[in-house]
PDB file of C-alpha atoms and ligand atoms in Angstrom:
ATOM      1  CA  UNK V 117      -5.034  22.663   9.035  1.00 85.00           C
ATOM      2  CA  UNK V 118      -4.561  19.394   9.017  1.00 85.00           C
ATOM      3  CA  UNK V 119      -0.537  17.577   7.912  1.00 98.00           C
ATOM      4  CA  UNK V 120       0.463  13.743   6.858  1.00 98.00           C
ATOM      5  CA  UNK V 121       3.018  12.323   8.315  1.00 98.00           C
ATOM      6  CA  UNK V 122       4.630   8.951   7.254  1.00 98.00           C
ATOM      7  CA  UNK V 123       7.526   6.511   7.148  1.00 98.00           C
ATOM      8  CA  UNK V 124       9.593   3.091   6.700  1.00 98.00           C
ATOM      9  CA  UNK V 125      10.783   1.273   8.991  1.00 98.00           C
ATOM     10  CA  UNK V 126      14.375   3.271   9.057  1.00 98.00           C
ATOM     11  CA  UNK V 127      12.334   6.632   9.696  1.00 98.00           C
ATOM     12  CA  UNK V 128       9.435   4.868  11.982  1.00 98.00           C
ATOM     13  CA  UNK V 129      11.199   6.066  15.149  1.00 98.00           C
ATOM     14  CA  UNK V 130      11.437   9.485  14.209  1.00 98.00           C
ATOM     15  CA  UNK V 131       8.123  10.136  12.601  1.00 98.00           C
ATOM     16  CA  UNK V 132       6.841   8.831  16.086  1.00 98.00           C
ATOM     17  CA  UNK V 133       9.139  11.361  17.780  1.00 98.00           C
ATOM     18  CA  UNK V 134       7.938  14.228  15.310  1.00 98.00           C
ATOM     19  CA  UNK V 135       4.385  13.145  15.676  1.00 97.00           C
ATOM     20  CA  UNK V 136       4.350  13.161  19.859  1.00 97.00           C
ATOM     21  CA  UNK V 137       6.228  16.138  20.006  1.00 98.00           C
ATOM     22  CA  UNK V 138       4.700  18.317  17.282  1.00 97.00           C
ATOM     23  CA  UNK V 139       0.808  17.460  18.104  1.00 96.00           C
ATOM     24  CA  UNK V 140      -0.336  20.641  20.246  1.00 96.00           C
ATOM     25  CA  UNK V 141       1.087  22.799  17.174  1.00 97.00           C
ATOM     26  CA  UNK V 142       0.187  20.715  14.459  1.00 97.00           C
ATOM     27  CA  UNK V 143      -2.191  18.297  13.717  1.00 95.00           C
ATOM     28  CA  UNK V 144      -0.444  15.449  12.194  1.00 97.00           C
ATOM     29  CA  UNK V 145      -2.286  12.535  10.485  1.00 98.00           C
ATOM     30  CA  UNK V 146      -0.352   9.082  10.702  1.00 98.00           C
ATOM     31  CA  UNK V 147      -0.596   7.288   7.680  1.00 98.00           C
ATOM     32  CA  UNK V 148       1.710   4.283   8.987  1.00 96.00           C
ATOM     33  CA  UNK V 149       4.515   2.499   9.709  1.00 98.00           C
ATOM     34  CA  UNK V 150       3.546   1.125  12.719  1.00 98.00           C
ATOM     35  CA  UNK V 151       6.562  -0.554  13.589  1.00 98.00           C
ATOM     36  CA  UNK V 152      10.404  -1.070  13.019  1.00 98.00           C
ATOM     37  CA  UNK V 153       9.782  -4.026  10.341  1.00 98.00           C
ATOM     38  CA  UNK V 154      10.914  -3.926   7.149  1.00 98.00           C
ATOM     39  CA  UNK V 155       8.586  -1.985   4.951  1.00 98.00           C
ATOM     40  CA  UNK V 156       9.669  -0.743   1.524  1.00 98.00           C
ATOM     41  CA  UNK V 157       9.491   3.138   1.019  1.00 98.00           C
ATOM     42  CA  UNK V 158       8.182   3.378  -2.417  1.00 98.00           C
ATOM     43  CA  UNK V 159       4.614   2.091  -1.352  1.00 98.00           C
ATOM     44  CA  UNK V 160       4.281   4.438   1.484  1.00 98.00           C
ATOM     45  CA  UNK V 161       5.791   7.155  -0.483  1.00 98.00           C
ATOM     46  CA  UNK V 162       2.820   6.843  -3.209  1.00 98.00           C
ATOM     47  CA  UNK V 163      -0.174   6.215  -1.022  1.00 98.00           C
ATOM     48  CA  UNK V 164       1.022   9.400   1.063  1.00 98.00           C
ATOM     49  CA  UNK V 165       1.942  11.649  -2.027  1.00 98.00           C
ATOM     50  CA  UNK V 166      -1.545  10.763  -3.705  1.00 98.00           C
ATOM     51  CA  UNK V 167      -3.554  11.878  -0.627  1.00 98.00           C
ATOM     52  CA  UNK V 168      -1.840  15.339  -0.582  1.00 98.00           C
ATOM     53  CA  UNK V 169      -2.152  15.819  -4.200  1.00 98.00           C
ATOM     54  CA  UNK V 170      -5.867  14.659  -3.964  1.00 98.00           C
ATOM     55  CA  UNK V 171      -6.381  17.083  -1.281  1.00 97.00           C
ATOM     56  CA  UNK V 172      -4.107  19.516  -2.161  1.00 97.00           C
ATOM     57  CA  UNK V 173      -2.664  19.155   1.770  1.00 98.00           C
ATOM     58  CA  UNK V 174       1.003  18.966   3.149  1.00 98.00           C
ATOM     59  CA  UNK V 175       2.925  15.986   4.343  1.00 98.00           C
ATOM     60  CA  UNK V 176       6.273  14.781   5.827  1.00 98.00           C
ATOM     61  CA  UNK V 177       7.991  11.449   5.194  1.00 99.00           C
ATOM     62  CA  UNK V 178      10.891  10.044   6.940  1.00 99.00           C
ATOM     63  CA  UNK V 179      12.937   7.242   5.571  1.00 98.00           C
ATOM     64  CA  UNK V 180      16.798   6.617   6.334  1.00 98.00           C
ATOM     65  CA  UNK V 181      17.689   9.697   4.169  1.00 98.00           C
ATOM     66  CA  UNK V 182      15.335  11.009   3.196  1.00 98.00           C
ATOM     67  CA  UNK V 183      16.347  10.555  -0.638  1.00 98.00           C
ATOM     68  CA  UNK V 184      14.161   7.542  -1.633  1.00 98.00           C
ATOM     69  CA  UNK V 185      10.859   9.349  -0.317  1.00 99.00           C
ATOM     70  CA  UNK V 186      11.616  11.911  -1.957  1.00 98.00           C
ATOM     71  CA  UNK V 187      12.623  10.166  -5.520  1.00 98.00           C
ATOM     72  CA  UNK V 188       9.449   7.973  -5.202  1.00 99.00           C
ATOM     73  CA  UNK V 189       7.226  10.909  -4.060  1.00 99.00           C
ATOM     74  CA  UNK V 190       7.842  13.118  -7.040  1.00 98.00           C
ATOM     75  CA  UNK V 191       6.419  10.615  -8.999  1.00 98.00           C
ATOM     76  CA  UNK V 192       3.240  11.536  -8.236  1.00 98.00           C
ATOM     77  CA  UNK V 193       1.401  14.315 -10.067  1.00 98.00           C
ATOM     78  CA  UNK V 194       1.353  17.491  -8.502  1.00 98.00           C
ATOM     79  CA  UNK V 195       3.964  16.485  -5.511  1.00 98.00           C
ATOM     80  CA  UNK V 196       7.012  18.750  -5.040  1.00 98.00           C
ATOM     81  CA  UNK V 197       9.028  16.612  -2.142  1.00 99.00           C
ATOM     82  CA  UNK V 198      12.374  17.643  -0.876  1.00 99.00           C
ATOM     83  CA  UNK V 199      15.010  16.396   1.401  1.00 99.00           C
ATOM     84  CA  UNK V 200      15.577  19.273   3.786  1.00 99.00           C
ATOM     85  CA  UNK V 201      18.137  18.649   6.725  1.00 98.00           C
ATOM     86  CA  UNK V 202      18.812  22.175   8.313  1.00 98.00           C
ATOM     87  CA  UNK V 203      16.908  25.219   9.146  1.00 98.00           C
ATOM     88  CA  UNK V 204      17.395  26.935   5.385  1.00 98.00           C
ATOM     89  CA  UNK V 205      16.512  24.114   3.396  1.00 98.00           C
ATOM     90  CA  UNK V 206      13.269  23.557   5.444  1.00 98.00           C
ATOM     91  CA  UNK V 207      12.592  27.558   4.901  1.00 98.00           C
ATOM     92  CA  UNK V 208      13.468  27.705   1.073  1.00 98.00           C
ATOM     93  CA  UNK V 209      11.485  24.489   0.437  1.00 98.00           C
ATOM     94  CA  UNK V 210       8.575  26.131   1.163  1.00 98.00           C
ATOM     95  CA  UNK V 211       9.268  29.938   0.319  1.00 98.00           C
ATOM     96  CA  UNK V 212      11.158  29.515  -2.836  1.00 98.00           C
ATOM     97  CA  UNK V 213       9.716  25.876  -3.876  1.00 98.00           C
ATOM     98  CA  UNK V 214       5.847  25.825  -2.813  1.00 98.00           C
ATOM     99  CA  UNK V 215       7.187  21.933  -1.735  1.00 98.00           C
ATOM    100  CA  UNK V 216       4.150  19.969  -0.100  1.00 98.00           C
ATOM    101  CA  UNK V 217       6.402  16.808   1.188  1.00 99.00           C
ATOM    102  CA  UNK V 218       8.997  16.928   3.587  1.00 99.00           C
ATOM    103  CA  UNK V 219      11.406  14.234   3.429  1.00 99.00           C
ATOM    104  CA  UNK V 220      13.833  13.701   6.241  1.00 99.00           C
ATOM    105  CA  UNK V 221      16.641  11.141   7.067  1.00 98.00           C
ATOM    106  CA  UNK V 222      16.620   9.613  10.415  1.00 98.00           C
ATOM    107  CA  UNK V 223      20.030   8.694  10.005  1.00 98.00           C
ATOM    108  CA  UNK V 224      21.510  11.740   9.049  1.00 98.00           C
ATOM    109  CA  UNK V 225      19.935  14.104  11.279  1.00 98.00           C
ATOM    110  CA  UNK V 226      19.490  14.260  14.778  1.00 98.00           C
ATOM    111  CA  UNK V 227      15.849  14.176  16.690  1.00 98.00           C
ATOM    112  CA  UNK V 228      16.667  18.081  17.834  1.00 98.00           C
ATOM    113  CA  UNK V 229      17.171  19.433  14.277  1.00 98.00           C
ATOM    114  CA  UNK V 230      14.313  17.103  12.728  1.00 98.00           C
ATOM    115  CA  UNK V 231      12.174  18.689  15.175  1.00 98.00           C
ATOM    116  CA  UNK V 232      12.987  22.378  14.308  1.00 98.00           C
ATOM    117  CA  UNK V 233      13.491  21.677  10.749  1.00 98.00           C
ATOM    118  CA  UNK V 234       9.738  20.231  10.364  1.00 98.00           C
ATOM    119  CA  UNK V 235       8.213  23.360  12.593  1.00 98.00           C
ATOM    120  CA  UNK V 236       9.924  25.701  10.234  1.00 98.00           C
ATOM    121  CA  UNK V 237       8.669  23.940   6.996  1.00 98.00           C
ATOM    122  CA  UNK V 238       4.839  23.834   8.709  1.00 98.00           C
ATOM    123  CA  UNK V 239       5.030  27.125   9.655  1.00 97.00           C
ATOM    124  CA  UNK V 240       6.717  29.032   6.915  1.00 98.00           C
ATOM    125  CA  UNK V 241       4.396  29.968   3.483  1.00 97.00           C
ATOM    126  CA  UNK V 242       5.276  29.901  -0.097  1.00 98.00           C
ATOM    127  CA  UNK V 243       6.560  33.805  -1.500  1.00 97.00           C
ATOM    128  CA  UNK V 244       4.874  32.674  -4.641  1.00 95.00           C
ATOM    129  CA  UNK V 245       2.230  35.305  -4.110  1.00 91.00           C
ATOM    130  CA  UNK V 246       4.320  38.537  -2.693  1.00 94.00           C
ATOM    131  CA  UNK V 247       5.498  40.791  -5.812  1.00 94.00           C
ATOM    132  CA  UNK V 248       8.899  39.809  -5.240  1.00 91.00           C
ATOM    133  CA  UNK V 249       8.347  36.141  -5.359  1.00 94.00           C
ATOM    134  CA  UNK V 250       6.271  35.803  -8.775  1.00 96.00           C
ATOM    135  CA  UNK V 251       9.071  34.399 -10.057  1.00 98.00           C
ATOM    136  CA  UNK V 252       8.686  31.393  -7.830  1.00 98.00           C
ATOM    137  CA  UNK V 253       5.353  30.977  -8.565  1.00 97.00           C
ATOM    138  CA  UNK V 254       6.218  31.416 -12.387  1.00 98.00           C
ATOM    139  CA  UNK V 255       8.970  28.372 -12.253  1.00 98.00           C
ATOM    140  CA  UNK V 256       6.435  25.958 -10.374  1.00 98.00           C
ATOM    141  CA  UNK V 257       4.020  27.168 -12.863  1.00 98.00           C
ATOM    142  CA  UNK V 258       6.605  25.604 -15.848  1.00 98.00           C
ATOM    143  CA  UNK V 259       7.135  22.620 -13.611  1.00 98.00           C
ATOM    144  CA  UNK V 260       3.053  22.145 -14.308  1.00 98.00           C
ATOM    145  CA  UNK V 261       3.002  22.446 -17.776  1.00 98.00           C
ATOM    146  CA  UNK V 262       6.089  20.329 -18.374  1.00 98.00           C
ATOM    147  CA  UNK V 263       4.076  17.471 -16.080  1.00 97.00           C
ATOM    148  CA  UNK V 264       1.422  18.270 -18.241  1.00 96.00           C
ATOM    149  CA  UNK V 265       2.923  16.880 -21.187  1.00 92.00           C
TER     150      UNK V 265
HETATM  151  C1  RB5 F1698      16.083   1.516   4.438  1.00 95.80           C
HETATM  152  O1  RB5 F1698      17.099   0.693   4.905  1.00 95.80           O
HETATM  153  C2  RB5 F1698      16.656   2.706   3.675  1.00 95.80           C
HETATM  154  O2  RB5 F1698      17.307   2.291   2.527  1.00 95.80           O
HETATM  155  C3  RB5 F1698      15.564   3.706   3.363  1.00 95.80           C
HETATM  156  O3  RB5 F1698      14.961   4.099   4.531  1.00 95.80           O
HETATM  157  C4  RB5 F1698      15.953   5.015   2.706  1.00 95.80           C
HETATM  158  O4  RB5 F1698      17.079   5.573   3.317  1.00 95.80           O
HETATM  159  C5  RB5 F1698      15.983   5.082   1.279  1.00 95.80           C
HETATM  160  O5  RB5 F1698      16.186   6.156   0.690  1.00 95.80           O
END
């Protein structure tokens, strides 16, 4: 299975970090910065988002907090991004929340805890599908229709 992984300039250390130490477990698709210069988050944040909805994959982003990734990211149709930061929000996210972005904060967390905070979220699968999680599926399922609209 195959992950996207992006950033600005404020996250670009980190998603390198994330990218070196994660690649025997994951395989993790770079879809840019490529450098500490300024580069505005809302751009990277779309171009990312669209590929996962297009190919109905998984994805991290990394900005300064997180926050604007995630704010730009939902934009996109059929993207559920959250800001996770410890080992329960990265496990909910994807059990409770069927999220398909990932959006961390360089600057609020450190390397150690992005690290084990993006494993979980690979590794852990939506409840959605379990009798005890329909419910989960059935509140993404009116987040749908409402984007429908
Ligand atoms: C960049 O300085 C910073 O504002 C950005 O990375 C992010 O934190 C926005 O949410």
């Amino acid at each position: 299975m195959k992950y996207y992984i992006g950033s600005d300039h404020a996250g670009f250390a980190l998603k390198e970090k994330l990218r070196e130490s994660l690649k025997q477990e994951f395989e993790l698709i770079d879809t840019g910065v490529s450098s500490e210069e300024r580069a505005d988050y809302p751009k990277i944040a779309f171009e990312l988002a669209q590929k996962i909805a297009r190919e109905n994959a998984t994805g991290i982003l990394v900005c300064g907090t997180g926050i604007g990734m995630s704010i730009a990211a939902n934009k996109v149709k059929g993207i559920r991004a959250a800001v996770i930061y410890d080992e329960f929000t990265a496990q909910m996210a994807r059990e409770h929340n069927n999220a398909n972005i990932a959006c961390l904060g360089a600057r609020n967390i450190t390397e150690e805890n992005a690290l084990k905070i993006t494993k979980i979220f690979l590794s852990t699968k939506f409840e959605g599908n379990t009798e005890t999680g329909k419910k989960h599926l059935e509140r993404i399922r009116q987040i749908n229709k409402f984007e429908e609209k």
